[in-house]
Amino acid sequence: MNISISPRGEAVAFTCPLCNAPLIAEHSAECAKCDWIARPAPYELTPLGTFRDRAAVALSIVPGLGHMYKRHEMTGIICMLGGMFAILACAVVATFTAGFGMLLLPIYWVGIMLHVYWLDDRGIAPPHKAK
């Protein structure tokens, strides 16, 4: 059985949670006996995201501007064109539904804002390590 040393200096044995077979320290995320594989930890979001995420959401009042802020220019242009189409489509639907069709427009805006919040940021280059 492989033994590892914990941060407190205690010996810790790695065993499979299903069959209790000893796990190899380098490959402790999988068991050769029962084919158990550990799932990776779920991606954790901070409650408010980064400042750039919040700024991009605020800029998304104009659909596509937040995408451009995060350096997704083509997606931003498509969202701007989609915003114009959404306004036109909501105006047409509103004429047939006594104005209730305009309630569809905030759904589009919220969708754009959620998309830009979860979008990866291309605006900040990773710091270069000195050699």
PDB file of C-alpha atoms in Angstrom:
ATOM      1  CA  MET A   1       0.000   0.000   0.000  1.00  0.00           C
ATOM      2  CA  ASN A   2       1.346   3.413  -0.911  1.00  0.00           C
ATOM      3  CA  ILE A   3       1.691   5.823   1.936  1.00  0.00           C
ATOM      4  CA  SER A   4       1.763   9.589   1.597  1.00  0.00           C
ATOM      5  CA  ILE A   5       2.655  12.211   4.176  1.00  0.00           C
ATOM      6  CA  SER A   6      -0.056  14.758   5.016  1.00  0.00           C
ATOM      7  CA  PRO A   7       0.747  18.453   5.643  1.00  0.00           C
ATOM      8  CA  ARG A   8       0.678  17.709   9.384  1.00  0.00           C
ATOM      9  CA  GLY A   9       3.300  14.952   8.992  1.00  0.00           C
ATOM     10  CA  GLU A  10       0.918  11.993   9.385  1.00  0.00           C
ATOM     11  CA  ALA A  11       1.003   8.932   7.135  1.00  0.00           C
ATOM     12  CA  VAL A  12      -2.048   8.722   4.867  1.00  0.00           C
ATOM     13  CA  ALA A  13      -2.929   5.665   2.753  1.00  0.00           C
ATOM     14  CA  PHE A  14      -4.736   6.222  -0.537  1.00  0.00           C
ATOM     15  CA  THR A  15      -7.468   3.652  -1.139  1.00  0.00           C
ATOM     16  CA  CYS A  16     -10.274   3.386  -3.656  1.00  0.00           C
ATOM     17  CA  PRO A  17     -13.611   4.554  -2.209  1.00  0.00           C
ATOM     18  CA  LEU A  18     -15.465   1.680  -3.924  1.00  0.00           C
ATOM     19  CA  CYS A  19     -13.266  -1.409  -3.491  1.00  0.00           C
ATOM     20  CA  ASN A  20     -10.705  -0.178  -0.916  1.00  0.00           C
ATOM     21  CA  ALA A  21      -7.840  -1.240  -3.164  1.00  0.00           C
ATOM     22  CA  PRO A  22      -4.621   0.721  -2.660  1.00  0.00           C
ATOM     23  CA  LEU A  23      -4.144   3.544  -5.143  1.00  0.00           C
ATOM     24  CA  ILE A  24      -0.859   4.492  -6.737  1.00  0.00           C
ATOM     25  CA  ALA A  25       0.156   7.929  -5.448  1.00  0.00           C
ATOM     26  CA  GLU A  26       0.810   9.394  -8.900  1.00  0.00           C
ATOM     27  CA  HIS A  27      -2.514   8.115 -10.243  1.00  0.00           C
ATOM     28  CA  SER A  28      -4.663   8.501  -7.150  1.00  0.00           C
ATOM     29  CA  ALA A  29      -7.591   9.737  -9.271  1.00  0.00           C
ATOM     30  CA  GLU A  30      -8.241   6.264 -10.741  1.00  0.00           C
ATOM     31  CA  CYS A  31      -8.383   2.671  -9.566  1.00  0.00           C
ATOM     32  CA  ALA A  32      -6.882  -0.126 -11.685  1.00  0.00           C
ATOM     33  CA  LYS A  33      -8.960  -2.809  -9.945  1.00  0.00           C
ATOM     34  CA  CYS A  34     -12.543  -1.508 -10.309  1.00  0.00           C
ATOM     35  CA  ASP A  35     -12.079   1.255 -12.944  1.00  0.00           C
ATOM     36  CA  TRP A  36     -13.192   4.000 -10.530  1.00  0.00           C
ATOM     37  CA  ILE A  37     -12.292   7.489 -11.748  1.00  0.00           C
ATOM     38  CA  ALA A  38     -12.483  10.595  -9.596  1.00  0.00           C
ATOM     39  CA  ARG A  39     -14.501  13.432 -11.043  1.00  0.00           C
ATOM     40  CA  PRO A  40     -12.682  16.758 -11.246  1.00  0.00           C
ATOM     41  CA  ALA A  41     -13.730  19.432  -8.808  1.00  0.00           C
ATOM     42  CA  PRO A  42     -16.590  21.554 -10.167  1.00  0.00           C
ATOM     43  CA  TYR A  43     -15.700  24.948 -11.567  1.00  0.00           C
ATOM     44  CA  GLU A  44     -16.317  27.446  -8.820  1.00  0.00           C
ATOM     45  CA  LEU A  45     -17.418  30.974  -9.613  1.00  0.00           C
ATOM     46  CA  THR A  46     -16.926  33.826  -7.262  1.00  0.00           C
ATOM     47  CA  PRO A  47     -20.280  35.321  -6.252  1.00  0.00           C
ATOM     48  CA  LEU A  48     -19.683  38.560  -8.143  1.00  0.00           C
ATOM     49  CA  GLY A  49     -17.068  37.552 -10.695  1.00  0.00           C
ATOM     50  CA  THR A  50     -14.225  39.869 -11.582  1.00  0.00           C
ATOM     51  CA  PHE A  51     -14.461  43.607 -12.080  1.00  0.00           C
ATOM     52  CA  ARG A  52     -14.187  43.102 -15.853  1.00  0.00           C
ATOM     53  CA  ASP A  53     -17.165  40.693 -15.763  1.00  0.00           C
ATOM     54  CA  ARG A  54     -19.326  43.250 -13.961  1.00  0.00           C
ATOM     55  CA  ALA A  55     -18.166  46.048 -16.263  1.00  0.00           C
ATOM     56  CA  ALA A  56     -19.001  43.952 -19.327  1.00  0.00           C
ATOM     57  CA  VAL A  57     -22.499  43.277 -17.957  1.00  0.00           C
ATOM     58  CA  ALA A  58     -23.017  47.006 -17.374  1.00  0.00           C
ATOM     59  CA  LEU A  59     -21.846  47.770 -20.918  1.00  0.00           C
ATOM     60  CA  SER A  60     -24.284  45.178 -22.266  1.00  0.00           C
ATOM     61  CA  ILE A  61     -27.115  47.682 -21.858  1.00  0.00           C
ATOM     62  CA  VAL A  62     -26.098  48.263 -25.469  1.00  0.00           C
ATOM     63  CA  PRO A  63     -26.131  44.648 -26.705  1.00  0.00           C
ATOM     64  CA  GLY A  64     -22.699  43.597 -27.931  1.00  0.00           C
ATOM     65  CA  LEU A  65     -20.697  46.347 -26.252  1.00  0.00           C
ATOM     66  CA  GLY A  66     -19.778  44.081 -23.328  1.00  0.00           C
ATOM     67  CA  HIS A  67     -18.578  41.426 -25.772  1.00  0.00           C
ATOM     68  CA  MET A  68     -16.364  43.990 -27.455  1.00  0.00           C
ATOM     69  CA  TYR A  69     -15.026  45.052 -24.046  1.00  0.00           C
ATOM     70  CA  LYS A  70     -13.965  41.443 -23.450  1.00  0.00           C
ATOM     71  CA  ARG A  71     -12.300  41.412 -26.893  1.00  0.00           C
ATOM     72  CA  HIS A  72     -14.897  39.251 -28.651  1.00  0.00           C
ATOM     73  CA  GLU A  73     -15.456  41.726 -31.471  1.00  0.00           C
ATOM     74  CA  MET A  74     -17.252  39.477 -33.958  1.00  0.00           C
ATOM     75  CA  THR A  75     -19.649  38.193 -31.305  1.00  0.00           C
ATOM     76  CA  GLY A  76     -20.271  41.804 -30.261  1.00  0.00           C
ATOM     77  CA  ILE A  77     -21.137  42.847 -33.807  1.00  0.00           C
ATOM     78  CA  ILE A  78     -23.486  39.874 -34.159  1.00  0.00           C
ATOM     79  CA  CYS A  79     -25.174  40.757 -30.848  1.00  0.00           C
ATOM     80  CA  MET A  80     -25.595  44.380 -31.975  1.00  0.00           C
ATOM     81  CA  LEU A  81     -27.215  43.272 -35.209  1.00  0.00           C
ATOM     82  CA  GLY A  82     -29.298  40.764 -33.255  1.00  0.00           C
ATOM     83  CA  GLY A  83     -30.358  43.566 -30.907  1.00  0.00           C
ATOM     84  CA  MET A  84     -31.636  45.641 -33.804  1.00  0.00           C
ATOM     85  CA  PHE A  85     -33.506  42.611 -35.135  1.00  0.00           C
ATOM     86  CA  ALA A  86     -34.918  41.871 -31.653  1.00  0.00           C
ATOM     87  CA  ILE A  87     -36.238  45.429 -31.325  1.00  0.00           C
ATOM     88  CA  LEU A  88     -37.850  45.193 -34.767  1.00  0.00           C
ATOM     89  CA  ALA A  89     -39.338  41.763 -34.042  1.00  0.00           C
ATOM     90  CA  CYS A  90     -40.679  42.897 -30.653  1.00  0.00           C
ATOM     91  CA  ALA A  91     -42.260  45.954 -32.264  1.00  0.00           C
ATOM     92  CA  VAL A  92     -44.028  43.747 -34.818  1.00  0.00           C
ATOM     93  CA  VAL A  93     -45.176  41.293 -32.141  1.00  0.00           C
ATOM     94  CA  ALA A  94     -46.303  44.211 -29.939  1.00  0.00           C
ATOM     95  CA  THR A  95     -48.692  45.423 -32.629  1.00  0.00           C
ATOM     96  CA  PHE A  96     -50.508  42.091 -32.536  1.00  0.00           C
ATOM     97  CA  THR A  97     -50.449  41.600 -28.752  1.00  0.00           C
ATOM     98  CA  ALA A  98     -51.505  45.037 -27.498  1.00  0.00           C
ATOM     99  CA  GLY A  99     -47.943  45.887 -26.473  1.00  0.00           C
ATOM    100  CA  PHE A 100     -47.189  42.718 -24.522  1.00  0.00           C
ATOM    101  CA  GLY A 101     -44.687  41.652 -27.183  1.00  0.00           C
ATOM    102  CA  MET A 102     -42.287  44.304 -25.905  1.00  0.00           C
ATOM    103  CA  LEU A 103     -41.831  42.126 -22.819  1.00  0.00           C
ATOM    104  CA  LEU A 104     -39.673  39.843 -24.997  1.00  0.00           C
ATOM    105  CA  LEU A 105     -36.950  42.486 -25.302  1.00  0.00           C
ATOM    106  CA  PRO A 106     -35.741  42.257 -21.677  1.00  0.00           C
ATOM    107  CA  ILE A 107     -35.383  38.500 -22.128  1.00  0.00           C
ATOM    108  CA  TYR A 108     -32.932  39.164 -24.979  1.00  0.00           C
ATOM    109  CA  TRP A 109     -31.017  41.700 -22.894  1.00  0.00           C
ATOM    110  CA  VAL A 110     -30.752  39.367 -19.896  1.00  0.00           C
ATOM    111  CA  GLY A 111     -29.530  36.574 -22.176  1.00  0.00           C
ATOM    112  CA  ILE A 112     -26.841  38.830 -23.639  1.00  0.00           C
ATOM    113  CA  MET A 113     -25.797  39.968 -20.153  1.00  0.00           C
ATOM    114  CA  LEU A 114     -25.545  36.403 -18.845  1.00  0.00           C
ATOM    115  CA  HIS A 115     -23.564  35.352 -21.892  1.00  0.00           C
ATOM    116  CA  VAL A 116     -21.034  38.158 -21.519  1.00  0.00           C
ATOM    117  CA  TYR A 117     -20.712  37.491 -17.771  1.00  0.00           C
ATOM    118  CA  TRP A 118     -19.704  33.855 -18.331  1.00  0.00           C
ATOM    119  CA  LEU A 119     -17.568  34.568 -21.403  1.00  0.00           C
ATOM    120  CA  ASP A 120     -13.810  34.226 -21.053  1.00  0.00           C
ATOM    121  CA  ASP A 121     -11.897  37.484 -21.084  1.00  0.00           C
ATOM    122  CA  ARG A 122      -9.409  38.027 -23.905  1.00  0.00           C
ATOM    123  CA  GLY A 123      -8.605  41.571 -22.783  1.00  0.00           C
ATOM    124  CA  ILE A 124      -5.944  40.838 -20.197  1.00  0.00           C
ATOM    125  CA  ALA A 125      -2.753  39.105 -21.279  1.00  0.00           C
ATOM    126  CA  PRO A 126      -1.258  36.689 -18.763  1.00  0.00           C
ATOM    127  CA  PRO A 127       1.848  38.033 -17.028  1.00  0.00           C
ATOM    128  CA  HIS A 128       5.124  37.006 -18.613  1.00  0.00           C
ATOM    129  CA  LYS A 129       7.553  35.124 -16.421  1.00  0.00           C
ATOM    130  CA  ALA A 130      11.081  36.440 -16.333  1.00  0.00           C
ATOM    131  CA  LYS A 131      13.702  33.898 -17.345  1.00  0.00           C
TER     132      LYS A 131
END
